[in-house]
Each structure stands twice: as C-alpha cells, then as structure tokens.
Short mmCIF file of C-alpha atoms in Angstrom, two decimals:
data_model
loop_
_atom_site.label_atom_id
_atom_site.label_comp_id
_atom_site.label_asym_id
_atom_site.label_seq_id
_atom_site.Cartn_x
_atom_site.Cartn_y
_atom_site.Cartn_z
CA MET A 1490 -0.71 40.46 66.98
CA ALA A 1491 -1.37 38.60 63.93
CA PRO A 1492 -5.05 37.87 63.21
CA ARG A 1493 -5.76 34.17 63.66
CA VAL A 1494 -7.10 32.65 60.29
CA VAL A 1495 -8.61 29.29 60.17
CA VAL A 1496 -8.69 27.48 56.70
CA LEU A 1497 -11.29 25.09 57.00
CA ASP A 1498 -10.48 21.61 55.72
CA HIS A 1499 -13.71 19.85 54.73
CA GLY A 1500 -11.86 17.48 52.45
CA SER A 1501 -11.78 19.70 49.49
CA GLY A 1502 -8.61 20.00 47.14
CA ASN A 1503 -5.64 22.12 47.55
CA LEU A 1504 -5.56 23.83 50.92
CA ARG A 1505 -1.67 24.48 50.87
CA SER A 1506 -1.95 27.56 48.70
CA ALA A 1507 -4.56 29.30 50.76
CA GLU A 1508 -2.60 28.50 53.89
CA ARG A 1509 0.66 29.79 52.34
CA ALA A 1510 -1.10 32.78 51.00
CA LEU A 1511 -2.52 34.07 53.69
CA SER A 1512 0.63 33.72 56.00
CA ARG A 1513 2.44 35.48 53.35
CA VAL A 1514 0.32 38.33 53.99
CA GLY A 1515 0.69 38.32 57.58
CA ALA A 1516 -1.96 36.13 59.01
CA ASP A 1517 -1.37 33.28 61.87
CA VAL A 1518 -3.11 30.92 59.84
CA THR A 1519 -4.44 27.19 60.65
CA VAL A 1520 -5.69 24.56 58.32
CA SER A 1521 -8.31 22.73 60.54
CA ALA A 1522 -11.70 20.87 60.49
CA ASP A 1523 -12.02 21.82 64.41
CA PRO A 1524 -15.17 23.33 64.56
CA ARG A 1525 -14.24 25.33 68.18
CA ALA A 1526 -11.01 26.62 66.00
CA ALA A 1527 -13.39 27.74 62.92
CA ARG A 1528 -16.03 29.32 65.68
CA GLU A 1529 -12.96 30.84 67.60
CA ALA A 1530 -10.84 32.27 64.35
CA ASP A 1531 -10.70 36.10 63.76
CA GLY A 1532 -11.27 35.15 60.07
CA LEU A 1533 -12.63 31.98 58.79
CA VAL A 1534 -11.85 30.89 55.02
CA VAL A 1535 -14.18 28.50 53.17
CA PRO A 1536 -12.51 26.87 50.59
CA GLY A 1537 -13.99 24.89 47.83
CA VAL A 1538 -13.65 23.10 44.36
CA GLY A 1539 -15.51 20.52 42.62
CA ALA A 1540 -19.17 19.90 43.13
CA PHE A 1541 -21.61 22.18 44.78
CA ALA A 1542 -23.48 19.24 46.27
CA ALA A 1543 -20.23 17.56 47.57
CA CYS A 1544 -19.03 20.51 48.98
CA MET A 1545 -22.13 20.90 51.08
CA GLN A 1546 -21.87 17.32 52.07
CA GLY A 1547 -18.09 18.19 53.18
CA LEU A 1548 -19.22 21.13 55.10
CA GLY A 1549 -22.41 19.08 56.85
CA ARG A 1550 -19.74 16.70 58.01
CA VAL A 1551 -17.83 19.25 60.07
CA GLY A 1552 -20.79 21.16 61.09
CA ALA A 1553 -19.72 24.10 59.14
CA VAL A 1554 -23.15 25.31 57.77
CA GLU A 1555 -24.14 26.35 61.44
CA ILE A 1556 -20.51 27.78 62.31
CA VAL A 1557 -20.66 29.85 59.00
CA CYS A 1558 -24.11 31.14 59.95
CA GLY A 1559 -23.43 31.94 63.54
CA ARG A 1560 -20.21 33.82 62.48
CA ALA A 1561 -22.16 35.82 59.72
CA SER A 1562 -24.89 36.70 62.15
CA ALA A 1563 -22.35 37.83 64.94
CA GLY A 1564 -20.40 39.85 62.49
CA ARG A 1565 -17.39 37.65 62.58
CA PRO A 1566 -15.40 37.59 59.00
CA VAL A 1567 -15.88 34.65 56.67
CA LEU A 1568 -14.39 34.37 53.10
CA GLY A 1569 -15.50 31.88 50.85
CA ILE A 1570 -13.51 30.94 47.81
CA CYS A 1571 -14.59 29.38 44.54
CA VAL A 1572 -17.18 26.78 45.45
CA GLY A 1573 -16.76 28.21 48.98
CA MET A 1574 -18.28 31.33 47.87
CA GLN A 1575 -21.09 29.19 45.76
CA VAL A 1576 -22.35 27.47 48.78
CA LEU A 1577 -22.98 30.75 51.00
CA PHE A 1578 -26.00 31.04 48.21
CA ASP A 1579 -29.71 29.91 48.53
CA ALA A 1580 -29.10 26.74 46.35
CA GLY A 1581 -26.84 25.17 43.43
CA LEU A 1582 -28.38 23.66 40.39
CA GLU A 1583 -26.31 21.18 38.90
CA HIS A 1584 -26.91 18.32 36.38
CA GLY A 1585 -30.31 18.96 37.21
CA VAL A 1586 -30.31 18.45 40.81
CA ASP A 1587 -31.21 21.27 43.16
CA THR A 1588 -29.01 21.25 46.43
CA ALA A 1589 -29.96 23.68 49.31
CA GLY A 1590 -26.76 25.90 49.98
CA ILE A 1591 -25.99 27.84 53.41
CA GLY A 1592 -28.53 30.48 52.43
CA ALA A 1593 -26.53 33.23 53.78
CA LEU A 1594 -26.62 35.19 50.40
CA PRO A 1595 -29.85 35.47 48.07
CA GLY A 1596 -29.41 33.32 44.59
CA THR A 1597 -29.01 30.28 42.86
CA VAL A 1598 -25.75 28.92 41.50
CA GLU A 1599 -26.26 27.37 37.99
CA ARG A 1600 -24.22 26.60 34.97
CA LEU A 1601 -22.77 29.28 32.97
CA ASP A 1602 -23.38 29.98 29.33
CA ALA A 1603 -20.36 30.22 27.22
CA PRO A 1604 -18.95 28.33 24.12
CA VAL A 1605 -16.03 27.40 26.56
CA LEU A 1606 -16.21 25.81 30.02
CA PRO A 1607 -14.81 25.66 32.44
CA HIS A 1608 -14.18 29.24 32.53
CA MET A 1609 -10.60 28.73 32.99
CA GLY A 1610 -8.00 31.74 33.36
CA TRP A 1611 -7.14 35.03 34.07
CA ASN A 1612 -10.02 37.49 33.77
CA THR A 1613 -11.11 41.09 34.22
CA VAL A 1614 -13.73 42.16 37.13
CA HIS A 1615 -15.86 44.90 37.42
CA SER A 1616 -15.16 45.94 41.11
CA ALA A 1617 -17.85 47.24 43.11
CA HIS A 1618 -17.57 50.84 44.15
CA GLY A 1619 -16.34 51.09 47.67
CA SER A 1620 -14.83 47.36 47.67
CA THR A 1621 -12.70 46.65 50.38
CA LEU A 1622 -11.37 43.54 48.93
CA PHE A 1623 -10.28 45.35 45.32
CA ALA A 1624 -8.89 48.54 46.85
CA GLY A 1625 -5.60 49.03 45.18
CA VAL A 1626 -5.99 46.26 42.43
CA GLU A 1627 -9.46 47.12 40.80
CA HIS A 1628 -7.71 46.78 37.15
CA GLU A 1629 -5.92 43.41 37.86
CA ARG A 1630 -6.86 40.14 36.49
CA PHE A 1631 -7.80 37.32 38.81
CA TYR A 1632 -7.56 33.53 38.54
CA PHE A 1633 -11.06 31.44 37.88
CA VAL A 1634 -11.62 27.78 37.11
CA HIS A 1635 -15.61 27.27 37.39
CA SER A 1636 -18.32 26.06 35.55
CA TYR A 1637 -20.97 27.48 37.52
CA GLY A 1638 -21.98 30.59 38.99
CA VAL A 1639 -24.35 33.10 40.19
CA ARG A 1640 -26.17 35.28 37.18
CA HIS A 1641 -28.85 36.90 38.73
CA TRP A 1642 -28.80 39.11 42.17
CA PRO A 1643 -31.94 39.71 43.38
CA ALA A 1644 -33.36 43.47 43.56
CA ALA A 1645 -32.67 45.65 46.59
CA ALA A 1646 -35.67 44.50 48.34
CA GLU A 1647 -34.05 41.37 49.38
CA PRO A 1648 -33.14 41.93 53.21
CA ARG A 1649 -29.84 40.25 52.69
CA THR A 1650 -28.74 42.46 49.74
CA GLY A 1651 -29.23 45.49 51.74
CA SER A 1652 -25.42 46.98 52.12
CA ALA A 1653 -23.83 44.32 49.34
CA ARG A 1654 -21.19 45.31 47.46
CA VAL A 1655 -21.31 43.15 44.09
CA SER A 1656 -18.53 42.79 41.51
CA TRP A 1657 -19.10 41.22 38.33
CA ALA A 1658 -16.98 39.38 35.75
CA GLU A 1659 -18.22 38.30 32.50
CA HIS A 1660 -17.74 34.79 30.50
CA GLY A 1661 -20.28 34.39 27.95
CA ALA A 1662 -22.74 36.20 30.14
CA PRO A 1663 -22.03 38.25 33.55
CA PHE A 1664 -21.70 36.58 36.57
CA VAL A 1665 -20.78 37.42 40.33
CA ALA A 1666 -17.05 37.61 40.65
CA ALA A 1667 -17.25 38.68 44.33
CA VAL A 1668 -19.43 39.83 47.13
CA GLU A 1669 -18.97 41.73 50.17
CA VAL A 1670 -21.88 42.16 52.65
CA GLY A 1671 -21.50 42.63 56.33
CA ALA A 1672 -19.18 40.08 57.80
CA LEU A 1673 -19.15 38.03 54.55
CA ALA A 1674 -16.67 38.24 51.86
CA ALA A 1675 -16.75 35.83 49.05
CA THR A 1676 -14.94 35.18 45.36
CA GLN A 1677 -15.48 33.27 42.76
CA PHE A 1678 -11.98 33.39 41.58
CA HIS A 1679 -9.04 31.86 43.59
CA PRO A 1680 -7.24 35.07 45.14
CA GLU A 1681 -4.47 32.28 46.74
CA LYS A 1682 -3.66 31.69 42.84
CA SER A 1683 -3.92 35.04 41.64
CA GLY A 1684 -0.44 36.03 42.17
CA ALA A 1685 0.50 39.67 43.23
CA ALA A 1686 -2.95 40.81 42.71
CA GLY A 1687 -4.54 37.95 44.77
CA ALA A 1688 -1.97 38.64 47.66
CA ARG A 1689 -3.34 42.24 47.83
CA MET A 1690 -6.67 41.11 47.99
CA LEU A 1691 -6.03 38.69 50.89
CA ALA A 1692 -3.92 41.39 52.89
CA ASN A 1693 -6.88 43.80 52.40
CA TRP A 1694 -9.23 40.84 53.86
CA VAL A 1695 -7.03 40.27 56.88
CA GLY A 1696 -6.74 43.87 57.36
CA THR A 1697 -10.37 43.89 58.17
CA LEU A 1698 -9.96 41.19 61.14
CA MET B 213 1.22 43.49 37.74
CA THR B 214 4.44 45.15 35.93
CA GLY B 215 2.97 47.77 34.23
CA ARG B 216 4.22 47.56 30.97
CA ALA B 217 1.95 49.03 28.20
CA ALA B 218 3.24 47.51 25.09
CA GLY B 219 0.86 46.46 22.18
CA PRO B 220 -2.85 47.76 21.55
CA ALA B 221 -4.92 48.44 24.83
CA ASP B 222 -6.09 45.55 26.97
CA PRO B 223 -9.31 44.32 25.34
CA GLY B 224 -10.61 42.71 28.85
CA GLY B 225 -12.19 39.77 29.26
CA LEU B 226 -10.52 36.18 29.53
CA ALA B 227 -7.02 36.28 28.89
CA VAL B 228 -5.00 33.65 26.73
CA ARG B 229 -2.68 32.08 28.84
CA VAL B 230 1.05 31.51 28.48
CA ILE B 231 2.24 28.41 30.07
CA PRO B 232 5.99 27.40 30.44
CA CYS B 233 6.41 23.79 31.04
CA LEU B 234 9.13 22.17 32.67
CA ASP B 235 10.54 18.20 32.77
CA VAL B 236 11.38 17.21 36.13
CA ASP B 237 13.41 13.95 36.94
CA GLY B 238 14.11 12.79 40.22
CA GLY B 239 13.23 16.31 41.42
CA ARG B 240 15.40 18.34 38.81
CA VAL B 241 14.78 20.13 35.82
CA VAL B 242 16.01 18.19 32.83
CA LYS B 243 16.53 19.75 29.03
CA GLY B 244 19.14 22.37 29.39
CA VAL B 245 18.12 25.63 31.07
CA ASN B 246 19.98 28.96 30.23
CA PHE B 247 18.96 31.92 32.26
CA ALA B 248 21.17 34.39 33.80
CA GLY B 249 21.38 34.84 37.08
CA LEU B 250 19.83 31.46 38.52
CA ARG B 251 21.64 29.88 41.39
CA ASP B 252 20.73 26.53 40.47
CA ALA B 253 19.17 25.99 36.99
CA GLY B 254 18.37 22.78 37.91
CA ASP B 255 16.08 23.69 40.69
CA PRO B 256 12.34 23.73 39.68
CA VAL B 257 11.28 25.71 42.43
CA GLU B 258 13.84 28.45 41.56
CA LEU B 259 12.58 28.06 37.80
CA ALA B 260 8.99 28.32 38.59
CA ARG B 261 9.65 31.31 40.92
CA ARG B 262 11.45 32.76 37.86
CA TYR B 263 8.69 32.25 35.46
CA ASP B 264 6.18 33.41 37.65
CA ALA B 265 8.13 36.95 38.13
CA GLU B 266 8.20 37.04 34.23
CA GLY B 267 4.73 36.67 34.28
CA ALA B 268 3.95 33.00 33.28
CA ASP B 269 0.19 32.72 33.70
CA GLU B 270 0.33 28.95 34.90
CA LEU B 271 3.09 26.61 35.34
CA VAL B 272 3.25 22.74 34.12
CA PHE B 273 5.41 20.06 35.87
CA LEU B 274 5.83 17.07 33.97
CA ASP B 275 7.46 14.49 35.83
CA ILE B 276 9.38 12.05 33.74
CA THR B 277 10.76 10.39 36.77
CA ALA B 278 10.96 6.55 36.25
CA SER B 279 11.54 5.03 39.81
CA SER B 280 8.87 5.13 42.11
CA ALA B 281 11.65 6.31 44.82
CA GLY B 282 12.35 9.24 42.46
CA ARG B 283 8.59 10.09 42.25
CA ASP B 284 8.65 10.68 46.10
CA THR B 285 10.98 13.60 45.12
CA THR B 286 8.41 15.04 42.76
CA TYR B 287 5.78 15.55 46.02
CA ASP B 288 8.34 17.64 47.59
CA VAL B 289 9.05 19.40 44.67
CA VAL B 290 5.19 20.40 44.32
CA ARG B 291 5.20 21.06 47.93
CA ARG B 292 8.06 23.40 47.86
CA THR B 293 6.76 25.24 44.56
CA ALA B 294 3.09 25.69 46.12
CA GLU B 295 4.70 27.44 49.13
CA GLU B 296 6.57 30.06 47.18
CA VAL B 297 4.51 30.54 43.76
CA PHE B 298 0.93 31.74 43.62
CA ILE B 299 -0.05 31.09 40.36
CA PRO B 300 -1.75 27.70 39.26
CA LEU B 301 0.36 24.41 38.97
CA THR B 302 -0.43 21.50 36.58
CA VAL B 303 1.45 18.48 37.38
CA GLY B 304 1.50 15.37 34.72
CA GLY B 305 3.58 12.32 33.88
CA GLY B 306 3.01 9.04 35.42
CA VAL B 307 -0.49 9.79 36.96
CA ARG B 308 -2.08 6.30 37.23
CA SER B 309 -4.48 6.29 39.88
CA VAL B 310 -7.09 8.42 42.03
CA ASP B 311 -4.54 7.99 44.93
CA ASP B 312 -1.74 9.58 42.65
CA VAL B 313 -4.34 12.34 42.08
CA ASP B 314 -4.99 12.78 45.72
CA ARG B 315 -1.09 13.08 46.92
CA LEU B 316 -0.35 15.60 44.22
CA LEU B 317 -3.35 17.76 44.97
CA ARG B 318 -2.34 17.59 48.79
CA ALA B 319 0.91 18.44 47.96
CA GLY B 320 -0.36 21.82 46.44
CA ALA B 321 -1.04 20.77 42.64
CA ASP B 322 -3.86 22.74 41.34
CA LYS B 323 -4.44 20.27 38.27
CA VAL B 324 -2.98 17.27 37.08
CA GLY B 325 -2.49 15.70 33.96
CA VAL B 326 -3.35 12.38 33.03
CA ASN B 327 -2.22 10.68 29.71
CA THR B 328 -1.24 6.89 29.13
CA ALA B 329 -3.21 5.53 32.27
CA ALA B 330 -6.34 6.77 30.65
CA ILE B 331 -5.66 5.37 27.13
CA GLU B 332 -5.14 2.04 28.96
CA ARG B 333 -8.26 2.45 31.34
CA PRO B 334 -10.49 5.40 30.38
CA GLU B 335 -12.68 5.04 33.53
CA LEU B 336 -9.91 6.61 35.55
CA LEU B 337 -11.10 9.97 33.84
CA THR B 338 -14.75 9.56 35.61
CA GLU B 339 -13.24 8.21 38.86
CA ILE B 340 -10.90 11.44 39.14
CA GLY B 341 -13.51 13.72 38.09
CA ASP B 342 -16.31 12.51 40.25
CA ARG B 343 -13.67 12.84 43.42
CA PHE B 344 -12.12 15.92 42.65
CA GLY B 345 -14.16 17.91 39.76
CA ALA B 346 -13.53 18.58 36.47
CA GLN B 347 -11.43 21.25 37.24
CA VAL B 348 -8.47 19.39 38.42
CA LEU B 349 -8.28 17.02 35.39
CA VAL B 350 -6.16 17.69 32.64
CA LEU B 351 -6.13 15.18 29.66
CA SER B 352 -2.62 15.25 27.98
CA VAL B 353 -2.99 14.12 24.68
CA ASP B 354 0.20 13.26 22.74
CA ALA B 355 -0.84 13.16 18.73
CA ARG B 356 1.01 12.83 15.61
CA ARG B 357 -0.18 12.75 12.12
CA THR B 358 -0.72 9.27 10.88
CA ALA B 359 1.56 7.82 8.19
CA GLY B 360 1.61 4.76 5.92
CA SER B 361 -1.26 2.21 6.42
CA ALA B 362 -2.14 3.43 9.92
CA THR B 363 -5.07 5.99 9.28
CA THR B 364 -7.57 7.30 11.71
CA GLY B 365 -10.64 9.72 10.85
CA SER B 366 -8.97 12.69 11.87
CA GLY B 367 -5.63 11.90 10.41
CA PHE B 368 -4.06 12.15 13.91
CA GLU B 369 -3.37 9.13 16.33
CA ILE B 370 -2.66 9.06 19.87
CA THR B 371 1.05 8.46 20.67
CA THR B 372 2.76 6.59 24.23
CA HIS B 373 6.05 6.90 25.37
CA GLY B 374 6.94 10.24 24.45
CA GLY B 375 5.71 9.95 20.92
CA ARG B 376 7.86 7.08 20.04
CA VAL B 377 4.54 4.35 20.20
CA GLY B 378 1.70 4.92 17.89
CA THR B 379 -1.57 3.42 19.27
CA GLY B 380 -3.64 3.78 15.87
CA LEU B 381 -6.41 5.16 18.03
CA ASP B 382 -7.78 8.44 16.60
CA ALA B 383 -6.49 11.82 18.79
CA VAL B 384 -9.38 13.62 17.99
CA ALA B 385 -12.13 11.31 18.78
CA TRP B 386 -9.91 10.35 22.07
CA ALA B 387 -10.27 14.45 23.16
CA ARG B 388 -13.92 14.20 22.44
CA ARG B 389 -14.56 11.15 24.65
CA ALA B 390 -12.65 12.62 27.43
CA ALA B 391 -14.16 15.84 27.36
CA SER B 392 -17.95 14.18 27.74
CA ASP B 393 -16.15 12.02 30.45
CA GLY B 394 -15.78 15.13 32.31
CA VAL B 395 -12.10 16.18 31.52
CA GLY B 396 -11.60 19.88 32.50
CA GLU B 397 -8.81 21.07 29.78
CA ILE B 398 -7.36 19.35 27.07
CA LEU B 399 -3.13 19.83 27.03
CA LEU B 400 -2.78 18.96 23.11
CA ASN B 401 0.90 18.19 22.29
CA SER B 402 1.93 17.71 18.83
CA MET B 403 4.65 14.98 18.51
CA ASP B 404 5.22 15.90 14.75
CA ALA B 405 5.87 19.67 15.61
CA ASP B 406 7.46 18.93 19.38
CA GLY B 407 11.25 20.07 19.29
CA THR B 408 10.94 21.56 15.82
CA ARG B 409 10.34 25.61 16.65
CA THR B 410 8.70 25.73 13.37
CA GLY B 411 5.25 26.63 15.00
CA PHE B 412 2.21 24.57 16.22
CA ASP B 413 0.32 21.94 14.45
CA LEU B 414 -2.74 24.20 13.58
CA GLU B 415 -4.96 21.80 11.82
CA LEU B 416 -4.57 19.67 14.88
CA ILE B 417 -5.75 22.41 17.48
CA ALA B 418 -8.55 23.65 14.91
CA GLN B 419 -9.58 20.02 14.71
CA VAL B 420 -9.84 19.21 18.58
CA ARG B 421 -11.12 23.06 19.20
CA ALA B 422 -14.19 22.10 16.78
CA ALA B 423 -14.58 18.62 18.66
CA VAL B 424 -14.69 19.81 22.46
CA THR B 425 -15.99 22.86 24.50
CA VAL B 426 -13.41 22.35 27.09
CA PRO B 427 -10.31 24.82 27.19
CA VAL B 428 -7.43 23.55 24.85
CA VAL B 429 -3.79 24.27 25.63
CA ALA B 430 -1.70 24.04 22.31
CA SER B 431 1.70 22.39 22.88
CA GLY B 432 4.67 21.42 20.74
CA GLY B 433 6.51 23.38 17.88
CA ALA B 434 6.70 27.02 19.38
CA GLY B 435 9.79 28.77 18.05
CA ARG B 436 9.07 32.66 16.99
CA PRO B 437 6.65 34.95 19.00
CA ALA B 438 4.25 34.92 15.91
CA ASP B 439 3.72 31.13 16.20
CA PHE B 440 1.77 31.84 19.67
CA PRO B 441 -1.34 34.14 18.29
CA ALA B 442 -1.64 31.61 15.27
CA ALA B 443 -2.08 29.00 17.65
CA VAL B 444 -4.96 31.15 19.44
CA ALA B 445 -6.47 32.05 16.13
CA ALA B 446 -6.67 28.20 15.26
CA GLY B 447 -8.60 27.86 18.31
CA ALA B 448 -6.29 27.54 21.35
CA ASP B 449 -7.28 29.02 24.79
CA ALA B 450 -3.70 28.65 26.22
CA VAL B 451 -0.44 28.10 24.73
CA LEU B 452 2.53 25.98 26.31
CA ALA B 453 6.35 25.84 25.26
CA ALA B 454 9.21 24.37 27.06
CA SER B 455 12.75 24.89 25.36
CA VAL B 456 12.16 28.33 23.81
CA PHE B 457 11.52 29.64 27.42
CA HIS B 458 14.14 27.61 29.06
CA PHE B 459 16.84 28.48 26.65
CA GLY B 460 16.06 32.19 26.95
CA GLN B 461 15.06 32.17 23.22
CA LEU B 462 11.84 33.90 23.93
CA ARG B 463 10.46 35.74 27.04
CA VAL B 464 7.02 35.45 28.50
CA ALA B 465 6.45 39.07 27.97
CA GLU B 466 7.45 38.89 24.20
CA VAL B 467 5.07 36.06 23.46
CA LYS B 468 2.51 38.03 25.39
CA ASP B 469 3.09 41.15 23.02
CA ALA B 470 2.72 38.96 20.07
CA ILE B 471 -0.54 37.95 21.38
CA ALA B 472 -1.83 41.17 22.56
CA GLY B 473 -0.54 42.80 19.05
CA ALA B 474 -2.90 40.44 17.40
CA GLY B 475 -5.89 41.76 19.42
CA TYR B 476 -6.35 39.27 21.92
CA ALA B 477 -6.18 39.88 25.76
CA VAL B 478 -3.45 38.77 28.02
CA ARG B 479 -2.26 39.33 31.42
CA ARG B 480 0.25 42.04 32.21
#
C-alpha cells in the first residue's frame, strides 16, 4: 500500500506543488490541518514560506509543535521544507527579533550574508556522505528561495547532532542545505519545485516510510 | 538532468536562470508559437511542459486577459500547470490586491508579479510582503528611455499599458524603493528593446543592479545567444525571453551554452 503522507496546512503559501510532487512519486497524499491526521500519517511534510515568526504562529494554531516533537521522538518521519526546515531549529532571528523554534535541531536561523538576497534559484549542494535524500542526485542543483538560513552547526558534543547527516550549500557563505537525523529530514531548498532531481529526492524520502 | 556536457565545466554555485515567458489571454497563449510536435500550441500547460523538458529554470505567465470572466480561466491554467510542471512558476498581469495574490498562490503559483497596481498604490507591495513574504513578490517594471522634455535622474521612466503610457517616474528610483519595501525580485523589462531582438538594454540592467540587492531578471530584446551572457555581465541574475523561444529561433539549451561559455554557472 502507498505510504500515507500528510502535507501540513498551516496557512502557508503554495501547497499544491508539494501535494502533486509527492503523489507523483507514489505517496497517498492529503493536505490537512487535522492534528490527528498529522500524528497518524506515515510521513508528515511541514512546508513553510515567509517569515519564521509567522510560520511558528501558523504551526502553533494547528498544534503542530507538539505533533512534530512527538513524531520525532517516536521515530516517525517528518520532512521540513524551506521555512518548514528552519522552524525545526532552536530559534530564528529576523529583523532583530528572536523567535523560539521547535528546537528539534540545534542552531539559530539568521540572515544570510551575500551581495544579492533572497538567495533565489538553482544551486549545487555538498551532500553529506551516506545521505538517503541525495542518493542518486548528489551532483544535481536544487531550487532555493530564502534570505535566512542556519550558518553554524554545533559541535558533535550536542546530543541532537549525534548521527546527523548535514549537507551544505553556499551563497556568500556556507549554510545548511539539508539535515537528516533520526526520523527528521529537512531541506532549505524546495524539492517539490526542483524538477526531476527534486522528484528523485522526494521518492527517496517516501521510500523510507 | 539531461547530462549534456557542452561548454566549460560547471563552476558550481548559483546558476543563472533562463526563463521563458508566455502571454496568456483567456487561458490561451497569444503571440504565435512555432513548435513542432505540439498537439495544441495555444495551451499554456502543454507549452509549460515543453519548456520544462527543454531545461527552463522557471516559467512566467503574463496574464493579459482584459475581462474578469476570462481571468477565472487563468487560475485554472495555473492550477493545471502546477499539477504537471515542477519548476517555479511566476504569474503576473492584472494583480491588484492581496486577494488576487492569495488566489494565485492557492492555485499553485510560486511568485506573483505586480506592476501597474503598485505604481498607483505602492502600499500594495508592503501589504503583500507582510502577508506572504518577500519571496513571492516580484516587481515588474516596464521601463523606457526618456525622450524630449520628460527626463528622470536615471534617464529611464516607468511606463504602463504595455509601454504605451509614460509616467515620468524614474524607473531606477522606483526599483530601489520597491526593493526596500520588501519586493523579492525585480523583473526588468526594457520597452525600448522589447521585440527588437537586438539585445537587452545593458545600461538599464546595470543601473538597476547598482540600485538594488534583490535578484534582477532581465527582459526585452533577446535575439542571439550572445545577448544573454551580456545581460548577465551587466548584472542580471536571470534572463527572460518570449518570442525567440516560442518561434523556435532559440532553444533554452543554446542560451545556456552561451551563458556557460562566458564562464557563468547554469543548470543542465
């Protein structure tokens, strides 16, 4: 049976592309804000665009912070995309305002340092050795659109990073492009908008469900 | 994904985007389209699929539909495109309100282009940015060189109505203001160069590049492959063209070869 995937609808942007891209690679996809559906799905996708604080508010309204934490600790897969990845970290610093994140991953989301922002377009990624997401698409470009990112990954002493596979990209300076740790996977770029390479990546993720 | 290896080795890093633009009226592509093997050359969805397969990095739909009834078909076109094409889609033309943006995003657009409505009411840019984030908001600027007594500091003015009406407002200053108001990208169309196929207006690109730190998409005037790397050298982050692609005069891959040949990164 096709794995059941819920794309969490917390009032953020274009969800149709994620829904269709996941269906295309064989998932049974529902776009939903229902907490029960989000808890029970084989895989939960947390999309997000716009501001970190607004995304956290949207997630708070549908009770998603507890759902994501619960799934992560129970080993049930979650895929965060773009700001949906950023909110998995400890905090976001936007316009001088520090907003608490979900805290499932260590680090702070801050403004990138580059001559042209947003970082918009197709960039290369230095994929982590042994990455599941990047299997077969290690040398492809993926579509990014963001002005903020995680620029520092804490040392291995941090318990949450134990077995983490961290992939990096560069725009002005290096930033985290993707993280895989336990049941959590997250990409700063948009696999659902990254053509055939993105479809392969989503298929890789659906394959873990 | 095609594995073509023309030109020098990929230098890595952010690629220059090559963006075909389709004018859509009442759900149909206008301006002739001359592609072999299309079942329906007027269907934006089929053309979008074709450009995606050819390696386009993004697509722009410019909705030129006049009637509001016709505009409903635009949402349907966006919806059907987003179901089949998995590269970013910008939709512009006739966007006048936050609600218009919301409907387009829900239909499956990734970015929305705003033009005349923002000139008439600049607060619209902040309203859209606050609600959806800067990354969805593209400012479309139709600029032309000033002539006669109408002068601006930059020598370029904003036009409306497809370049027919001059406003006397400085196009470069407008781009600067919009970028500081939270626009995520500038789609810069030279109305002087548009349709001439004699190359982009490089001075216009350079002036806007110097004025803003958001990405600049150069549009208007593309004719030969060499025109594209010249626009990048002048400061464009992305290059857009319509008729040279529709009429089969240039292929997306040729344009990418030219850009890569000049030493810039492209997506293959």
